[in-house]
Amino acid sequence: MAGNSSAFAIHDDAATALFGPSPKLELLAENKDYPAFHEAGVYFDGEEPTLFITSNQYPDPSTGRKKIQISKVTLNRSSGKTTAAVEEIHPGISMGNGGVNYTPTASGFGPGVLFCAQGGPDNATEPSNLVYMDSRPPYKTTNIASSFHGRAFNSVNDVVVHSDGSIWFTDPIYGFEQGYRPKPELPCQVYRICPEKGSSDLSKGSIRAMADGFGRPNGICFSPDEKIVYVTDTDWIHGDGTTDDSRPSTIYAFDVAYYSGEPFLVNRRLFAFADNGIPDGIKCDVHGNVYSGCGDGVNVWSAGGVLLGRILVEGGAANFCFGRDGEIFILNEHKLWRAQLAASTKGALLGI
């Protein structure tokens, strides 16, 4: 598909510099059989750039149970145009959802993906869990945490890693509402895990609840200087598919403050409200602007909460990720899109 520059809506002049003089949106891949491009969107750079993506739920033809498929997308730029080859992989992660780049501090672990495994109907056999997956075949996995001091997580949804190695994640009750998780044992909260540095046992470390009071906490990210945490609340839609315009479809911002040497989330404030659908996945660029997948595509706000622009995608975007030099890969259920913005518009997570 040829690039589509009309997909870029400007709400503030600042978006012109972010999008660049010739932004374009092009289709990279399509799967008509199931919604292969839904969440995670974890990018690895190099000679053979790759993405790891989780699908939306769909019925497994062999079992009839709900299933989520993880795919590896290999990018090829040798011809001057980006193409994508999609490969299904099977690391054994139960109902995978959000993910982030992660390399454990212990020796023997390579660059990988920290996945949110939402789990299955039995906490004993399919707990909701944070799972490290090596990015190289055979995609070996290691479980990190499945409970808050013995109380099972609900259905962990999205995750981000701080530069100090701590892991921050959201845990809404969508799995229970969608019929594949048991009754919740915890409120809908944000958690922080501080792994024991250098330990080969990735489950060792401390865990704290960091924020509560959400309807359905979903996406999470840090500002570039890690002084602010952004959390999306997608309470507008519940797991049974019902929506209510009076419920939050909101991004909240928290300041990170330290007391007795430990981080706390303070000064909770409404950062932005999504006028179309929900703000699902969330990321920052190196300039501090905030991007979120919404009902009409990817919306972009300034660090001050002003809507700057939108990358319009029919059907919206659950999640997305930055690639290299102004690339954004947009997950649009059955379709994977590549947006090319100004080369200086880089994701804060990788900074490339």
Coordinates of C-alpha atoms in Angstrom, one line a residue:
M1 CA 0.0 0.0 0.0
A2 CA 1.3 3.4 -0.9
G3 CA 2.1 5.9 1.9
N4 CA -0.9 7.9 3.1
S5 CA 0.0 11.4 4.4
S6 CA -3.7 12.3 4.9
A7 CA -3.7 10.0 8.0
F8 CA -2.0 12.7 10.1
A9 CA -4.3 15.2 11.8
I10 CA -2.7 18.4 13.2
H11 CA -4.3 19.9 16.3
D12 CA -1.4 22.1 17.4
D13 CA 1.6 23.5 15.4
A14 CA 4.0 21.4 17.6
A15 CA 2.7 18.3 15.8
T16 CA 4.1 19.6 12.5
A17 CA 7.7 19.2 13.8
L18 CA 6.9 15.7 15.3
F19 CA 5.3 14.4 12.1
G20 CA 7.9 16.0 9.8
P21 CA 7.3 17.4 6.3
S22 CA 6.4 14.1 4.6
P23 CA 4.8 11.7 7.1
K24 CA 3.4 8.5 5.7
L25 CA 1.4 5.5 6.8
E26 CA 1.8 2.2 5.1
L27 CA 0.4 -1.3 5.6
L28 CA 3.1 -3.8 6.5
A29 CA 1.1 -7.0 7.1
E30 CA -2.5 -8.3 7.3
N31 CA -4.0 -11.4 8.8
K32 CA -7.6 -12.1 7.7
D33 CA -7.9 -15.3 9.8
Y34 CA -7.5 -13.8 13.3
P35 CA -6.6 -10.4 15.0
A36 CA -2.9 -11.1 15.1
F37 CA -1.8 -7.5 15.9
H38 CA -3.2 -6.4 19.2
E39 CA -0.8 -5.8 22.1
A40 CA 2.9 -5.8 23.2
G41 CA 4.7 -4.5 20.1
V42 CA 8.3 -5.0 21.4
Y43 CA 11.0 -3.8 19.0
F44 CA 14.5 -5.1 18.7
D45 CA 17.0 -3.2 16.5
G46 CA 19.9 -4.6 14.6
E47 CA 20.8 -6.1 11.2
E48 CA 17.5 -8.0 11.3
P49 CA 15.1 -5.8 13.2
T50 CA 12.2 -7.7 14.8
L51 CA 8.9 -7.1 16.6
F52 CA 7.1 -9.4 19.1
I53 CA 3.4 -8.9 19.0
T54 CA 0.4 -10.6 20.8
S55 CA -2.9 -11.2 19.1
N56 CA -6.3 -10.4 20.5
Q57 CA -8.4 -13.3 21.8
Y58 CA -9.9 -15.7 19.3
P59 CA -11.3 -19.3 19.6
D60 CA -8.7 -22.0 19.3
P61 CA -10.0 -24.3 16.5
S62 CA -8.6 -27.4 18.2
T63 CA -9.9 -26.8 21.8
G64 CA -12.6 -24.2 21.5
R65 CA -10.9 -22.2 24.3
K66 CA -10.0 -18.6 23.9
K67 CA -6.4 -18.2 22.6
I68 CA -3.8 -15.5 22.2
Q69 CA -1.1 -16.1 19.6
I70 CA 2.4 -14.5 19.9
S71 CA 4.1 -13.6 16.6
K72 CA 7.6 -12.6 15.6
V73 CA 7.7 -10.0 12.8
T74 CA 11.0 -9.8 11.0
L75 CA 11.6 -6.5 9.1
N76 CA 13.6 -6.2 5.9
R77 CA 14.8 -2.8 4.7
S78 CA 17.3 -3.9 2.1
S79 CA 15.3 -2.6 -0.8
G80 CA 14.9 0.8 0.6
K81 CA 11.3 -0.1 1.5
T82 CA 10.3 -1.8 4.8
T83 CA 8.7 -5.2 4.4
A84 CA 7.6 -7.7 7.1
A85 CA 7.6 -11.5 7.5
V86 CA 5.3 -12.8 10.2
E87 CA 6.0 -16.0 12.1
E88 CA 3.9 -17.6 14.8
I89 CA 5.9 -18.7 17.8
H90 CA 4.8 -20.9 20.7
P91 CA 6.7 -20.1 24.0
G92 CA 3.9 -21.4 26.2
I93 CA 2.8 -18.0 27.6
S94 CA -0.8 -18.2 28.8
M95 CA -2.9 -15.4 27.2
G96 CA 0.0 -13.0 26.6
N97 CA -0.8 -9.3 26.5
G98 CA 1.5 -6.4 27.1
G99 CA 5.3 -6.6 26.9
V100 CA 8.5 -4.7 27.1
N101 CA 12.2 -5.1 26.3
Y102 CA 14.0 -6.8 29.3
T103 CA 17.4 -8.2 30.0
P104 CA 17.8 -9.7 33.5
T105 CA 20.9 -8.6 35.5
A106 CA 22.0 -12.2 36.2
S107 CA 24.4 -13.9 33.8
G108 CA 23.0 -16.4 31.4
F109 CA 20.1 -14.3 30.3
G110 CA 20.1 -12.5 27.0
P111 CA 17.9 -9.7 25.6
G112 CA 14.3 -10.7 25.8
V113 CA 10.7 -9.7 26.3
L114 CA 8.9 -9.3 29.6
F115 CA 5.4 -10.5 28.8
C116 CA 2.2 -10.1 30.8
A117 CA 0.6 -13.6 30.9
Q118 CA -3.0 -13.0 31.8
G119 CA -3.4 -16.7 32.7
G120 CA -6.2 -19.2 32.6
P121 CA -9.1 -20.5 34.7
D122 CA -6.9 -22.3 37.3
N123 CA -4.4 -20.2 39.4
A124 CA -2.5 -23.4 40.2
T125 CA -1.8 -24.4 36.6
E126 CA -2.2 -21.2 34.6
P127 CA -1.6 -18.2 36.9
S128 CA -1.6 -14.6 35.8
N129 CA 2.1 -14.0 35.6
L130 CA 5.0 -11.9 34.5
V131 CA 7.1 -14.0 32.2
Y132 CA 10.6 -13.3 30.8
M133 CA 11.1 -14.8 27.3
D134 CA 14.5 -14.9 25.5
S135 CA 14.2 -13.2 22.2
R136 CA 16.2 -15.9 20.5
P137 CA 14.9 -19.4 19.5
P138 CA 13.8 -21.6 21.2
Y139 CA 12.3 -18.6 23.1
K140 CA 13.0 -20.0 26.6
T141 CA 10.7 -18.6 29.3
T142 CA 11.1 -17.9 33.0
N143 CA 8.3 -17.0 35.4
I144 CA 8.9 -13.9 37.6
A145 CA 5.8 -13.3 39.7
S146 CA 2.2 -14.6 39.9
S147 CA 0.9 -13.2 43.1
F148 CA 1.1 -10.4 45.7
H149 CA 2.3 -12.3 48.8
G150 CA 0.2 -15.3 47.9
R151 CA -2.9 -13.5 46.5
A152 CA -3.1 -14.3 42.8
F153 CA -2.9 -11.5 40.3
N154 CA -6.1 -10.8 38.3
S155 CA -4.9 -10.6 34.7
V156 CA -1.7 -8.6 34.4
N157 CA -2.0 -6.3 31.4
D158 CA 0.9 -4.0 30.7
V159 CA 4.5 -3.6 32.0
V160 CA 7.4 -1.2 31.9
V161 CA 10.9 -1.4 33.3
H162 CA 12.7 1.4 35.1
S163 CA 16.4 2.1 34.5
D164 CA 17.1 0.8 38.1
G165 CA 15.8 -2.6 37.0
S166 CA 12.4 -2.4 38.8
I167 CA 9.4 -3.7 37.0
W168 CA 6.1 -1.7 37.1
F169 CA 2.8 -3.2 35.8
T170 CA -1.0 -2.9 35.8
D171 CA -3.4 -5.6 36.9
P172 CA -7.1 -5.1 36.0
I173 CA -9.9 -7.7 36.1
Y174 CA -10.5 -8.1 32.4
G175 CA -9.7 -11.8 32.4
F176 CA -12.4 -12.5 35.0
E177 CA -14.9 -10.4 33.1
Q178 CA -14.0 -12.2 29.8
G179 CA -14.6 -15.6 31.4
Y180 CA -11.1 -17.1 31.5
R181 CA -9.9 -16.1 34.9
P182 CA -11.2 -17.0 38.4
K183 CA -12.8 -14.5 40.8
P184 CA -10.4 -11.6 41.5
E185 CA -8.4 -11.8 44.8
L186 CA -7.0 -8.2 44.5
P187 CA -8.1 -4.7 43.6
C188 CA -7.3 -3.2 40.3
Q189 CA -3.8 -1.7 41.0
V190 CA -0.4 -0.8 39.8
Y191 CA 2.5 -2.8 41.3
R192 CA 6.3 -2.5 41.4
I193 CA 8.7 -5.5 41.6
C194 CA 12.3 -4.9 42.5
P195 CA 14.2 -8.1 41.5
E196 CA 17.2 -9.2 43.5
K197 CA 20.1 -8.0 41.5
G198 CA 22.3 -10.6 40.0
S199 CA 20.1 -13.5 41.2
S200 CA 19.6 -16.3 38.6
D201 CA 16.2 -16.8 40.4
L202 CA 14.1 -14.1 38.7
S203 CA 11.3 -14.6 41.2
K204 CA 13.4 -13.3 44.1
G205 CA 12.9 -9.7 45.1
S206 CA 10.4 -7.3 46.8
I207 CA 6.9 -6.3 45.6
R208 CA 4.8 -3.3 46.5
A209 CA 1.4 -2.0 45.5
M210 CA 2.0 1.5 44.1
A211 CA -1.4 3.0 43.1
D212 CA -5.1 2.1 43.4
G213 CA -8.4 3.8 42.7
F214 CA -8.7 2.8 39.1
G215 CA -11.6 1.3 37.2
R216 CA -9.5 -0.7 34.8
P217 CA -5.7 0.2 34.9
N218 CA -4.2 -0.7 31.6
G219 CA -1.2 0.9 29.8
I220 CA 1.8 2.2 31.7
C221 CA 4.9 4.2 30.9
F222 CA 7.5 6.5 32.3
S223 CA 8.4 10.0 31.1
P224 CA 11.9 10.2 29.6
D225 CA 13.5 11.4 32.9
E226 CA 11.4 8.8 34.8
K227 CA 10.0 11.4 37.1
I228 CA 6.5 10.8 36.0
V229 CA 4.4 7.6 35.6
Y230 CA 1.5 7.6 33.2
V231 CA -1.3 5.1 33.6
T232 CA -4.3 4.7 31.4
D233 CA -7.7 3.8 32.9
T234 CA -9.9 2.1 30.3
D235 CA -12.9 1.7 32.6
W236 CA -15.1 3.0 29.7
I237 CA -15.2 -0.6 28.4
H238 CA -15.5 -3.6 30.6
G239 CA -14.5 -7.2 29.8
D240 CA -18.0 -8.2 28.8
G241 CA -18.0 -5.6 26.1
T242 CA -20.3 -3.1 27.7
T243 CA -19.4 0.6 27.6
D244 CA -20.5 3.6 29.6
D245 CA -19.6 7.2 28.6
S246 CA -19.7 8.3 32.2
R247 CA -16.7 6.0 33.1
P248 CA -13.0 7.0 32.7
S249 CA -11.3 6.8 29.3
T250 CA -8.4 8.6 30.9
I251 CA -4.7 9.0 31.3
Y252 CA -3.5 9.8 34.8
A253 CA -0.1 11.2 35.7
F254 CA 1.8 10.6 38.9
D255 CA 5.0 12.1 40.2
V256 CA 7.7 9.7 41.4
A257 CA 8.8 10.8 44.9
Y258 CA 11.3 9.1 47.2
Y259 CA 10.7 8.6 50.9
S260 CA 13.0 6.5 53.1
G261 CA 14.9 5.6 49.9
E262 CA 11.9 4.0 48.2
P263 CA 9.7 5.4 45.3
F264 CA 6.1 6.4 45.8
L265 CA 3.5 7.7 43.3
V266 CA 2.2 11.1 44.4
N267 CA 0.3 14.0 43.0
R268 CA -2.2 11.9 41.0
R269 CA -3.8 14.1 38.3
L270 CA -5.9 13.8 35.2
F271 CA -3.4 14.2 32.3
A272 CA -5.7 13.6 29.3
F273 CA -9.1 12.2 28.3
A274 CA -9.5 10.3 25.1
D275 CA -12.5 11.5 23.1
N276 CA -12.7 8.4 20.9
G277 CA -12.6 4.9 22.5
I278 CA -10.0 4.3 25.2
P279 CA -6.4 5.2 25.7
D280 CA -4.9 1.7 25.7
G281 CA -1.1 1.3 25.1
I282 CA 1.0 4.3 26.1
K283 CA 4.5 5.5 25.3
C284 CA 6.6 8.7 25.4
D285 CA 9.0 10.1 22.9
V286 CA 12.4 11.6 23.8
H287 CA 10.9 15.1 24.0
G288 CA 8.4 14.1 26.7
N289 CA 5.3 14.0 24.4
V290 CA 2.8 11.2 25.3
Y291 CA 1.3 8.8 22.7
S292 CA -1.6 6.4 23.3
G293 CA -3.5 4.0 21.1
C294 CA -7.1 5.1 20.9
G295 CA -10.3 4.5 19.0
D296 CA -9.3 6.5 16.0
G297 CA -5.6 5.6 15.9
V298 CA -2.6 7.0 17.9
N299 CA -3.2 10.3 19.7
V300 CA -0.3 12.5 20.7
W301 CA -0.3 15.0 23.7
S302 CA 2.3 17.4 24.8
A303 CA 3.9 16.9 28.3
G304 CA 1.4 19.5 29.4
G305 CA -1.6 17.5 28.3
V306 CA -2.4 19.4 25.1
L307 CA -3.6 17.3 22.2
L308 CA -1.1 17.9 19.4
G309 CA -2.2 15.5 16.7
R310 CA -3.4 12.1 15.7
I311 CA -2.2 9.3 13.4
L312 CA -5.6 8.2 12.1
V313 CA -6.2 4.5 11.6
E314 CA -9.6 3.1 10.8
G315 CA -10.6 0.8 13.6
G316 CA -8.2 2.4 16.1
A317 CA -5.1 1.1 17.7
A318 CA -4.8 -1.0 20.9
N319 CA -1.1 -0.6 21.0
F320 CA 2.0 0.5 19.1
C321 CA 5.8 0.8 19.5
F322 CA 8.5 3.1 18.3
G323 CA 11.1 1.6 15.9
R324 CA 14.2 3.6 14.6
D325 CA 14.4 7.2 13.4
G326 CA 10.8 8.2 13.6
E327 CA 9.1 4.8 12.9
I328 CA 6.0 3.8 14.8
F329 CA 4.5 0.3 14.3
I330 CA 0.7 0.5 14.9
L331 CA -1.2 -2.6 16.0
N332 CA -4.7 -2.5 14.4
E333 CA -6.0 -6.0 15.1
H334 CA -6.0 -7.7 11.7
K335 CA -3.5 -5.2 10.3
L336 CA 0.1 -4.0 11.1
W337 CA 0.9 -0.5 10.0
R338 CA 4.1 1.5 9.9
A339 CA 4.0 5.2 10.3
Q340 CA 7.1 7.3 9.4
L341 CA 7.4 10.5 11.3
A342 CA 10.3 13.0 11.5
A343 CA 13.6 11.2 12.1
S344 CA 14.1 13.2 15.3
T345 CA 10.8 11.8 16.8
K346 CA 12.3 8.9 18.8
G347 CA 10.7 6.7 21.4
A348 CA 11.9 7.3 25.0
L349 CA 12.2 3.6 25.8
L350 CA 15.0 2.8 23.3
G351 CA 16.0 6.3 22.2
I352 CA 17.0 5.3 18.7

